[in-house]
Tab-separated table of C-alpha atoms in Angstrom:
chain	number	residue	atom	x	y	z
A	226	MET	CA	60.575	109.139	88.194
A	227	SER	CA	57.643	106.925	88.880
A	228	GLN	CA	56.522	106.148	92.163
A	229	LEU	CA	57.681	102.752	93.584
A	230	THR	CA	55.224	100.648	95.290
A	231	ASN	CA	58.062	98.398	96.863
A	232	ASN	CA	61.613	98.164	97.546
A	233	HIS	CA	62.479	96.319	94.681
A	234	MET	CA	62.188	97.394	90.896
A	235	THR	CA	60.380	95.639	88.329
A	236	GLN	CA	62.688	94.193	85.620
A	237	THR	CA	60.629	96.879	83.123
A	238	SER	CA	61.877	99.524	84.869
A	239	LEU	CA	65.151	98.415	85.583
A	240	LYS	CA	65.857	98.674	81.847
A	241	SER	CA	64.713	102.004	81.383
A	242	ARG	CA	66.133	103.795	84.176
A	243	SER	CA	68.651	106.677	83.181
A	244	LEU	CA	71.716	107.623	85.803
A	245	ALA	CA	69.820	110.526	87.146
A	246	ASP	CA	66.648	108.275	87.790
A	247	TRP	CA	68.996	105.814	89.504
A	248	LEU	CA	70.615	108.253	91.885
A	249	SER	CA	67.051	109.644	92.807
A	250	TYR	CA	66.180	106.154	93.523
A	251	LEU	CA	69.439	105.254	95.764
A	252	GLU	CA	69.100	108.363	97.479
A	253	HIS	CA	65.791	107.327	99.252
A	254	HIS	CA	65.982	103.555	98.797
A	255	HIS	CA	68.064	102.899	102.348
A	256	PRO	CA	66.151	104.251	105.592
A	257	ILE	CA	69.372	106.366	106.899
A	258	ALA	CA	72.143	107.654	104.653
A	259	ILE	CA	75.237	106.458	106.898
A	260	ASP	CA	74.710	103.092	107.926
A	261	LEU	CA	78.377	101.635	109.022
A	262	GLY	CA	78.923	98.045	108.934
A	263	LEU	CA	80.283	95.290	106.188
A	264	GLU	CA	77.574	92.637	106.742
A	265	ARG	CA	75.104	93.993	104.177
A	266	ILE	CA	77.600	95.246	101.557
A	267	ARG	CA	79.645	92.059	101.933
A	268	ALA	CA	76.568	89.789	101.369
A	269	VAL	CA	75.776	91.233	98.092
A	270	ALA	CA	79.671	91.382	96.945
A	271	GLN	CA	79.970	87.836	97.704
A	272	ARG	CA	76.832	87.056	95.286
A	273	MET	CA	78.295	89.157	92.553
A	274	GLN	CA	81.754	87.645	93.009
A	275	LEU	CA	82.928	91.464	93.600
A	276	ASP	CA	84.651	90.750	97.299
A	277	SER	CA	87.974	90.695	95.841
A	278	LEU	CA	89.659	91.894	92.981
A	279	ALA	CA	92.295	90.521	90.693
A	280	MET	CA	95.010	93.600	90.707
A	281	PRO	CA	96.744	95.295	93.472
A	282	VAL	CA	94.887	97.762	95.653
A	283	VAL	CA	95.516	100.720	97.401
A	284	THR	CA	93.285	101.945	100.258
A	285	VAL	CA	93.463	105.397	101.747
A	286	ALA	CA	91.926	106.393	104.997
A	287	GLY	CA	92.134	109.636	107.014
A	288	THR	CA	90.510	112.676	108.143
A	289	ASN	CA	91.904	115.005	105.720
A	290	GLY	CA	94.100	114.503	102.664
A	291	LYS	CA	92.537	111.268	101.330
A	292	GLY	CA	91.505	112.472	97.780
A	293	SER	CA	94.964	114.570	97.128
A	294	THR	CA	96.815	111.890	98.155
A	295	CYS	CA	94.556	109.131	95.770
A	296	ARG	CA	95.116	111.581	93.024
A	297	LEU	CA	99.172	111.591	93.310
A	298	ILE	CA	99.090	107.804	93.650
A	299	GLU	CA	97.049	107.644	90.663
A	300	GLN	CA	99.153	110.138	88.712
A	301	LEU	CA	102.510	108.604	89.317
A	302	LEU	CA	101.155	105.149	88.196
A	303	LEU	CA	100.097	106.493	85.169
A	304	ALA	CA	103.008	108.510	84.384
A	305	ASP	CA	104.872	105.121	84.797
A	306	GLY	CA	102.768	103.896	82.325
A	307	HIS	CA	100.042	101.879	84.338
A	308	SER	CA	96.428	102.097	83.807
A	309	VAL	CA	95.031	103.131	87.012
A	310	GLY	CA	91.236	102.720	88.536
A	311	VAL	CA	90.025	105.055	91.108
A	312	TYR	CA	87.071	105.376	93.253
A	313	SER	CA	87.058	108.487	95.196
A	314	SER	CA	83.910	110.721	96.932
A	315	PRO	CA	82.159	112.662	97.111
A	316	HIS	CA	81.729	114.381	93.750
A	317	LEU	CA	81.252	117.895	92.998
A	318	LEU	CA	78.853	118.081	89.861
A	319	ASP	CA	78.783	114.660	87.901
A	320	TYR	CA	78.375	111.342	89.669
A	321	ARG	CA	80.799	109.861	87.282
A	322	GLU	CA	83.401	111.706	88.822
A	323	ARG	CA	83.544	109.234	91.483
A	324	VAL	CA	85.300	106.510	89.310
A	325	ARG	CA	87.913	107.329	86.945
A	326	ILE	CA	89.404	104.734	84.548
A	327	ASN	CA	92.682	106.232	83.486
A	328	ASP	CA	91.856	109.594	84.166
A	329	ASN	CA	88.567	109.447	82.516
A	330	LEU	CA	85.033	109.080	83.551
A	331	VAL	CA	83.025	105.989	82.737
A	332	ASP	CA	79.769	106.501	80.689
A	333	SER	CA	76.423	106.795	82.455
A	334	GLU	CA	75.327	103.484	80.672
A	335	LEU	CA	77.893	101.476	82.442
A	336	PHE	CA	76.851	102.674	85.613
A	337	CYS	CA	73.212	101.968	85.041
A	338	GLN	CA	74.240	98.517	83.879
A	339	ALA	CA	76.156	98.249	87.285
A	340	PHE	CA	73.227	99.450	89.236
A	341	THR	CA	70.872	97.148	87.428
A	342	GLU	CA	73.089	94.151	88.407
A	343	ILE	CA	73.381	95.352	91.854
A	344	GLU	CA	69.823	95.904	92.396
A	345	GLN	CA	69.070	92.461	90.829
A	346	ALA	CA	71.398	90.758	93.143
A	347	ARG	CA	70.801	92.234	96.732
A	348	ALA	CA	67.356	90.691	96.631
A	349	GLU	CA	65.986	91.261	100.189
A	350	ILE	CA	69.043	93.254	101.176
A	351	SER	CA	69.028	96.993	101.641
A	352	LEU	CA	72.128	99.079	100.828
A	353	THR	CA	72.896	102.968	101.208
A	354	TYR	CA	73.540	105.184	98.476
A	355	PHE	CA	77.406	104.733	99.120
A	356	GLU	CA	77.465	101.185	99.669
A	357	VAL	CA	75.713	100.585	96.158
A	358	GLY	CA	78.408	103.392	94.506
A	359	THR	CA	81.185	101.049	96.237
A	360	LEU	CA	79.691	97.945	94.450
A	361	ALA	CA	78.959	99.921	91.187
A	362	ALA	CA	83.037	100.947	91.267
A	363	LEU	CA	83.898	97.311	92.060
A	364	TRP	CA	81.991	96.119	88.922
A	365	LEU	CA	83.399	98.833	86.992
A	366	PHE	CA	86.863	97.906	87.856
A	367	ARG	CA	86.298	93.983	87.016
A	368	ARG	CA	85.250	95.127	83.857
A	369	PHE	CA	88.029	97.309	82.752
A	370	ALA	CA	90.626	95.184	84.737
A	371	PRO	CA	93.189	98.109	85.369
A	372	ASP	CA	96.644	97.224	86.687
A	373	PHE	CA	96.004	98.837	89.914
A	374	VAL	CA	92.903	100.298	91.854
A	375	VAL	CA	93.152	103.002	94.111
A	376	LEU	CA	90.191	103.097	97.127
A	377	GLU	CA	89.335	106.156	98.972
A	378	VAL	CA	87.286	105.329	102.331
A	379	GLY	CA	84.140	107.301	102.689
A	380	LEU	CA	83.776	107.368	106.687
A	381	GLY	CA	86.030	106.061	109.319
A	382	GLY	CA	87.977	102.809	107.821
A	383	ARG	CA	86.989	99.514	109.662
A	384	LEU	CA	83.650	99.752	108.993
A	385	ASP	CA	83.541	101.751	105.729
A	386	ALA	CA	81.766	99.772	102.364
A	387	THR	CA	85.402	100.023	101.278
A	388	ASN	CA	86.975	97.829	103.744
A	389	ILE	CA	85.222	94.799	102.152
A	390	ILE	CA	88.426	94.438	100.049
A	391	ASP	CA	91.780	93.659	101.250
A	392	ALA	CA	94.118	96.242	100.629
A	393	ASN	CA	97.596	95.436	99.362
A	394	VAL	CA	98.819	98.820	100.428
A	395	ALA	CA	96.505	100.429	103.206
A	396	VAL	CA	97.493	104.414	103.917
A	397	VAL	CA	96.128	106.558	106.754
A	398	THR	CA	96.959	110.189	106.194
A	399	THR	CA	95.786	111.943	109.243
A	400	ILE	CA	93.575	111.772	112.312
A	401	ALA	CA	91.430	114.601	113.588
A	402	LEU	CA	88.039	115.272	114.673
A	403	ASP	CA	85.321	115.127	112.001
A	404	HIS	CA	82.066	113.064	112.067
A	405	GLU	CA	82.056	112.664	115.596
A	406	LYS	CA	78.409	111.267	115.532
A	407	PHE	CA	79.858	108.335	113.681
A	408	LEU	CA	83.483	108.188	115.139
A	409	GLY	CA	83.228	109.847	118.423
A	410	ASN	CA	85.512	112.475	119.833
A	411	ASP	CA	88.334	110.166	121.090
A	412	LEU	CA	91.320	110.724	119.028
A	413	ALA	CA	92.962	107.370	119.992
A	414	GLN	CA	89.657	105.496	119.121
A	415	ILE	CA	89.492	107.264	115.675
A	416	GLY	CA	93.115	106.345	115.088
A	417	ARG	CA	91.769	102.739	115.372
A	418	GLU	CA	88.885	102.925	113.307
A	419	LYS	CA	90.889	104.446	110.457
A	420	ALA	CA	93.803	101.820	110.991
A	421	GLY	CA	90.799	99.112	110.709
A	422	ILE	CA	91.889	99.462	106.729
A	423	PHE	CA	95.279	97.692	107.892
A	424	ARG	CA	95.688	93.940	107.288
A	425	SER	CA	97.666	90.862	108.952
A	426	HIS	CA	101.273	90.938	107.684
A	427	GLY	CA	100.090	93.829	105.167
A	428	ASN	CA	101.693	96.935	103.812
A	429	ALA	CA	100.761	100.126	105.533
A	430	VAL	CA	101.419	103.856	105.347
A	431	THR	CA	101.065	106.707	107.495
A	432	GLY	CA	101.134	110.130	106.438
A	433	ASP	CA	101.133	112.611	109.560
A	434	PRO	CA	104.370	112.410	111.404
A	435	GLN	CA	102.055	113.107	114.663
A	436	ILE	CA	99.639	110.696	114.108
A	437	GLN	CA	97.815	108.882	116.811
A	438	SER	CA	100.032	106.027	118.572
A	439	SER	CA	96.784	104.026	118.189
A	440	VAL	CA	97.483	103.777	114.515
A	441	TYR	CA	100.698	102.513	115.251
A	442	GLU	CA	99.643	99.840	117.669
A	443	VAL	CA	97.297	98.300	115.301
A	444	ALA	CA	99.877	98.097	112.556
A	445	LYS	CA	102.180	96.598	115.201
A	446	SER	CA	99.480	93.836	116.272
A	447	LEU	CA	98.891	93.008	112.750
A	448	HIS	CA	102.424	92.462	112.137
A	449	CYS	CA	102.103	95.066	108.952
A	450	GLU	CA	105.122	96.497	106.945
A	451	LEU	CA	104.782	99.672	108.171
A	452	LEU	CA	106.285	102.808	106.595
A	453	ALA	CA	105.592	105.595	108.887
A	454	ASN	CA	106.515	109.444	107.973
A	455	GLY	CA	108.926	110.978	110.528
A	456	GLN	CA	110.087	107.403	111.691
A	457	ASN	CA	111.274	105.064	108.513
A	458	ILE	CA	110.671	107.576	106.138
A	459	HIS	CA	111.100	111.136	105.948
A	460	ALA	CA	110.368	114.412	103.969
A	461	GLU	CA	113.508	117.198	104.255
A	462	LEU	CA	112.722	120.943	103.077
A	463	SER	CA	115.743	122.392	101.478
A	464	PRO	CA	116.886	125.268	104.003
A	465	ASP	CA	115.154	127.664	101.537
A	466	SER	CA	111.923	125.981	101.698
A	467	GLN	CA	111.542	125.977	97.630
A	468	THR	CA	112.568	122.074	97.214
A	469	TRP	CA	112.398	118.987	99.233
A	470	ARG	CA	113.588	115.539	99.434
A	471	TYR	CA	111.902	112.194	99.921
A	472	LEU	CA	114.013	109.633	101.726
A	473	GLY	CA	112.072	106.185	101.824
A	474	LYS	CA	112.977	102.909	102.844
A	475	GLN	CA	114.537	101.688	99.790
A	476	VAL	CA	114.295	104.782	97.379
A	477	GLU	CA	115.239	108.539	97.702
A	478	TYR	CA	114.022	111.538	95.423
A	479	SER	CA	115.512	115.235	95.729
A	480	GLN	CA	115.004	118.491	94.309
A	481	LEU	CA	111.364	118.062	94.250
A	482	PRO	CA	109.210	121.221	94.249
A	483	VAL	CA	107.189	122.146	96.597
A	484	PRO	CA	103.700	120.548	96.062
A	485	ASP	CA	100.023	122.217	95.953
A	486	LEU	CA	98.991	119.557	98.276
A	487	PRO	CA	100.066	118.882	102.077
A	488	LEU	CA	103.706	117.716	102.045
A	489	ASP	CA	102.700	114.740	104.503
A	490	ASN	CA	100.097	113.421	101.800
A	491	ALA	CA	102.714	113.731	99.238
A	492	VAL	CA	105.170	111.275	101.440
A	493	ALA	CA	102.085	109.203	102.000
A	494	ALA	CA	101.765	108.740	98.362
A	495	LEU	CA	105.315	108.022	97.356
A	496	ALA	CA	105.604	105.469	100.276
A	497	ALA	CA	102.423	103.666	98.529
A	498	ILE	CA	104.053	103.444	95.422
A	499	GLU	CA	107.342	102.525	97.361
A	500	GLN	CA	104.982	99.832	98.974
A	501	LEU	CA	103.672	98.662	95.486
A	502	GLY	CA	107.146	97.994	94.461
A	503	VAL	CA	106.777	100.455	91.581
A	504	SER	CA	109.961	102.223	90.572
A	505	LEU	CA	110.026	105.444	89.526
A	506	THR	CA	112.484	107.994	87.870
A	507	GLN	CA	113.137	111.279	89.083
A	508	SER	CA	111.624	113.197	86.521
A	509	GLN	CA	108.273	111.132	86.813
A	510	VAL	CA	107.844	112.059	90.514
A	511	ARG	CA	109.033	115.689	89.897
A	512	TYR	CA	106.801	116.143	86.911
A	513	CYS	CA	103.580	114.525	88.721
A	514	ILE	CA	104.142	116.523	91.825
A	515	GLU	CA	104.834	119.857	89.957
A	516	ASN	CA	101.307	119.060	87.845
A	517	TRP	CA	99.545	117.937	90.609
A	518	GLN	CA	96.163	119.145	90.514
A	519	LEU	CA	92.451	118.000	91.879
A	520	ALA	CA	89.172	119.747	91.208
A	521	GLY	CA	87.971	121.518	94.534
A	522	ARG	CA	91.639	121.747	96.277
A	523	MET	CA	93.181	125.373	96.269
A	524	GLN	CA	91.585	125.378	92.608
A	525	ARG	CA	92.086	128.727	90.811
A	526	LEU	CA	88.904	129.345	88.646
A	527	GLN	CA	89.743	132.938	87.359
A	528	ASP	CA	91.844	136.072	87.769
A	529	ALA	CA	90.997	139.772	88.277
A	530	PRO	CA	89.861	138.869	90.919
A	531	VAL	CA	91.746	135.815	91.547
A	532	VAL	CA	89.202	133.074	92.812
A	533	TYR	CA	89.835	129.847	94.342
A	534	ILE	CA	87.618	127.159	95.579
A	535	ASP	CA	88.513	124.783	98.311
A	536	VAL	CA	86.641	122.016	100.062
A	537	ALA	CA	87.870	122.809	103.361
A	538	HIS	CA	85.466	121.961	105.943
A	539	ASN	CA	87.164	120.991	109.270
A	540	PRO	CA	89.689	122.454	111.524
A	541	GLN	CA	92.500	120.761	110.301
A	542	SER	CA	91.808	121.121	106.530
A	543	ALA	CA	91.059	124.936	107.528
A	544	GLN	CA	94.755	125.311	108.735
A	545	TYR	CA	96.321	123.949	106.009
A	546	LEU	CA	93.758	126.332	103.631
A	547	ALA	CA	95.678	129.159	105.835
A	548	THR	CA	99.195	128.250	105.551
A	549	GLN	CA	98.001	128.432	101.545
A	550	LEU	CA	97.056	131.749	102.140
A	551	ARG	CA	99.625	132.877	103.951
A	552	ARG	CA	101.967	131.458	101.039
A	553	HIS	CA	100.251	133.706	98.473
A	554	ARG	CA	99.619	136.974	100.207
A	555	TRP	CA	100.390	139.528	97.178
A	556	HIS	CA	96.605	140.378	96.767
A	557	ASP	CA	95.311	143.513	98.247
A	558	LYS	CA	92.244	142.109	99.865
A	559	SER	CA	90.780	138.511	100.321
A	560	TYR	CA	87.392	137.768	100.876
A	561	ALA	CA	86.037	134.751	102.334
A	562	VAL	CA	82.741	133.004	100.790
A	563	CYS	CA	81.825	130.396	103.103
A	564	ALA	CA	78.753	127.992	104.042
A	565	MET	CA	79.123	124.664	106.395
A	566	LEU	CA	76.772	121.907	107.335
A	567	ALA	CA	75.247	122.111	110.774
A	568	ASP	CA	77.454	119.101	112.037
A	569	LYS	CA	80.954	120.636	111.221
A	570	ASP	CA	83.081	122.720	113.698
A	571	ASN	CA	82.129	125.986	112.351
A	572	SER	CA	84.057	127.847	115.166
A	573	GLY	CA	86.964	125.566	114.900
A	574	VAL	CA	87.222	126.826	111.150
A	575	VAL	CA	86.730	130.356	111.538
A	576	ARG	CA	89.629	129.943	114.576
A	577	GLU	CA	92.002	128.551	112.343
A	578	LEU	CA	91.249	131.333	109.267
A	579	ASP	CA	91.380	134.067	111.938
A	580	GLY	CA	92.710	137.611	110.425
A	581	LEU	CA	93.207	136.274	106.928
A	582	PHE	CA	89.928	137.955	105.318
A	583	ASP	CA	89.054	141.734	105.068
A	584	ASN	CA	85.276	140.287	105.109
A	585	TRP	CA	83.105	137.151	105.192
A	586	PHE	CA	80.260	136.469	102.555
A	587	ILE	CA	78.559	133.589	104.516
A	588	ALA	CA	75.269	131.494	103.375
A	589	GLY	CA	72.913	128.872	104.367
A	590	LEU	CA	73.020	125.163	103.177
A	591	TYR	CA	69.920	123.165	103.192
A	592	GLY	CA	69.000	119.635	103.508
A	593	GLU	CA	69.194	117.388	106.133
A	594	ARG	CA	72.360	118.438	107.514
A	595	GLY	CA	72.035	121.888	106.685
A	596	ASP	CA	72.210	125.149	108.235
A	597	ASP	CA	70.884	128.214	107.668
A	598	GLY	CA	74.738	130.010	108.410
A	599	SER	CA	73.577	130.816	112.056
A	600	LYS	CA	76.074	128.893	113.405
A	601	LEU	CA	78.992	130.365	111.280
A	602	ALA	CA	77.319	134.037	111.787
A	603	GLN	CA	77.818	133.453	115.905
A	604	ALA	CA	81.274	131.853	115.368
A	605	LEU	CA	82.228	134.979	113.273
A	606	GLN	CA	81.028	137.909	115.986
A	607	GLY	CA	83.497	140.478	116.347
A	608	GLN	CA	84.445	140.134	112.730
A	609	PRO	CA	83.203	141.625	109.243
A	610	PHE	CA	80.731	139.512	107.684
A	611	GLU	CA	77.659	139.678	105.429
A	612	ARG	CA	74.959	137.239	105.670
A	613	PHE	CA	72.917	135.546	102.752
A	614	GLU	CA	70.233	132.892	101.938
A	615	HIS	CA	72.214	131.221	99.308
A	616	VAL	CA	75.766	130.323	98.537
A	617	ASN	CA	75.423	131.972	94.946
A	618	GLN	CA	74.114	135.202	96.336
A	619	ALA	CA	77.163	135.481	98.855
A	620	TYR	CA	79.400	134.329	95.904
A	621	LYS	CA	78.120	137.426	93.709
A	622	HIS	CA	78.416	139.855	96.276
A	623	ALA	CA	81.994	139.081	96.843
A	624	LEU	CA	82.892	139.239	93.258
A	625	ALA	CA	81.092	142.676	92.919
A	626	LYS	CA	83.148	143.872	96.270
A	627	ALA	CA	86.562	142.482	94.892
A	628	GLY	CA	88.636	144.479	92.817
A	629	ALA	CA	90.718	143.400	90.210
A	630	ALA	CA	93.954	142.977	92.598
A	631	ASP	CA	91.952	141.302	95.157
A	632	ARG	CA	91.028	137.566	95.630
A	633	VAL	CA	88.171	135.364	96.793
A	634	ILE	CA	88.096	132.098	98.419
A	635	VAL	CA	85.120	129.977	98.392
A	636	PHE	CA	85.308	127.174	100.942
A	637	GLY	CA	83.142	125.420	104.062
A	638	SER	CA	81.829	122.366	102.261
A	639	PHE	CA	81.995	120.063	98.937
A	640	VAL	CA	78.239	121.312	98.590
A	641	THR	CA	79.729	125.177	98.900
A	642	VAL	CA	81.870	124.455	96.165
A	643	ALA	CA	79.688	122.558	93.959
A	644	GLU	CA	77.195	125.281	94.058
A	645	VAL	CA	79.582	127.967	92.952
A	646	LEU	CA	80.867	125.707	90.019
A	647	SER	CA	77.318	125.042	89.088
A	648	ALA	CA	76.604	128.722	89.102
A	649	ARG	CA	79.535	129.144	86.807
A	650	GLY	CA	78.412	126.484	84.405
A	651	GLY	CA	80.986	123.844	85.715
A	652	SER	CA	84.076	126.013	85.230
């Protein structure tokens, strides 16, 4: 990429940029990577007439479970014959993963066209990588005009770029400590921040039955039509825990398979569909839950030894990973391949997974938020582990150690999972 002498590209350079060029430019354009606030992005969105969408929008916030909830909402709407646009982040291997139209990726050329128009419209306004990506997604949704749009919040809620759009249904999945640098360590305040996607007299959903009371307080103050898991909607497991039943406000689905995503997230997705007024058949719901899958969420890559990848990166998501691992305990030995960012709760993640691995293969992650593995090594004192400089080295050694009847679990960060996928050629 040629060196830019100012913050604005020339007309000639705009037309010749590849997607890789654009992403390199956007990564270094704004002085800080995360700059919460709606004033700048809203101003540009208004110039581009992207501050509202013509179709119903579901916005999903939460510490964990946003991506999996968005994915099930998407699959349910598609199963009912609707066209759906989804904006989700971060991506694993390909930036285009961030926008799906009817479960398909968008051509690079269209992203470049969107970035070009955003660059021309922003003029003197500086935008972050995520803010430009959000505007590009909105531009693409306007172009393709799907029946429904699903937006995954990037960070927090109230001040997140996605919140320039008024959601027809606003979902909060879970509240836990993460990104404390930006959201603080007060769970009640974090709940209020995430509930900032709620709108006056709008439809809202909460997925976690134990969610912070501050979320309910925001919903009440805004007179939201709230479907709250554990209050006016419920999930009931069968006595043998093999099936479950969704009891909504107006609908009921029974004999559902136990999903490969957290049950509370499945409840939140079904509640969002109910709030949209979309009627689903029992068979549609059962099929979607049975066939739910999302890259990087207990994704099985191979057999003998079995290899799973999971983007669990904080104690709450590690707790669910532990639940999944205990459900599938037929393997002889279990090996962890783990690398985490410096600003994550390494000790909390290790604590949730205590006793589940015969050996840990840990590595460093590099970059602005990286750690060389020392925090993870400190958290693992007293447990068997081997330390490597790079994720790929840790992964190769774990595979070499594992027998055909063993399993290898790769987790700790989106970056960790992406590095292993990249080393395997994307599969």
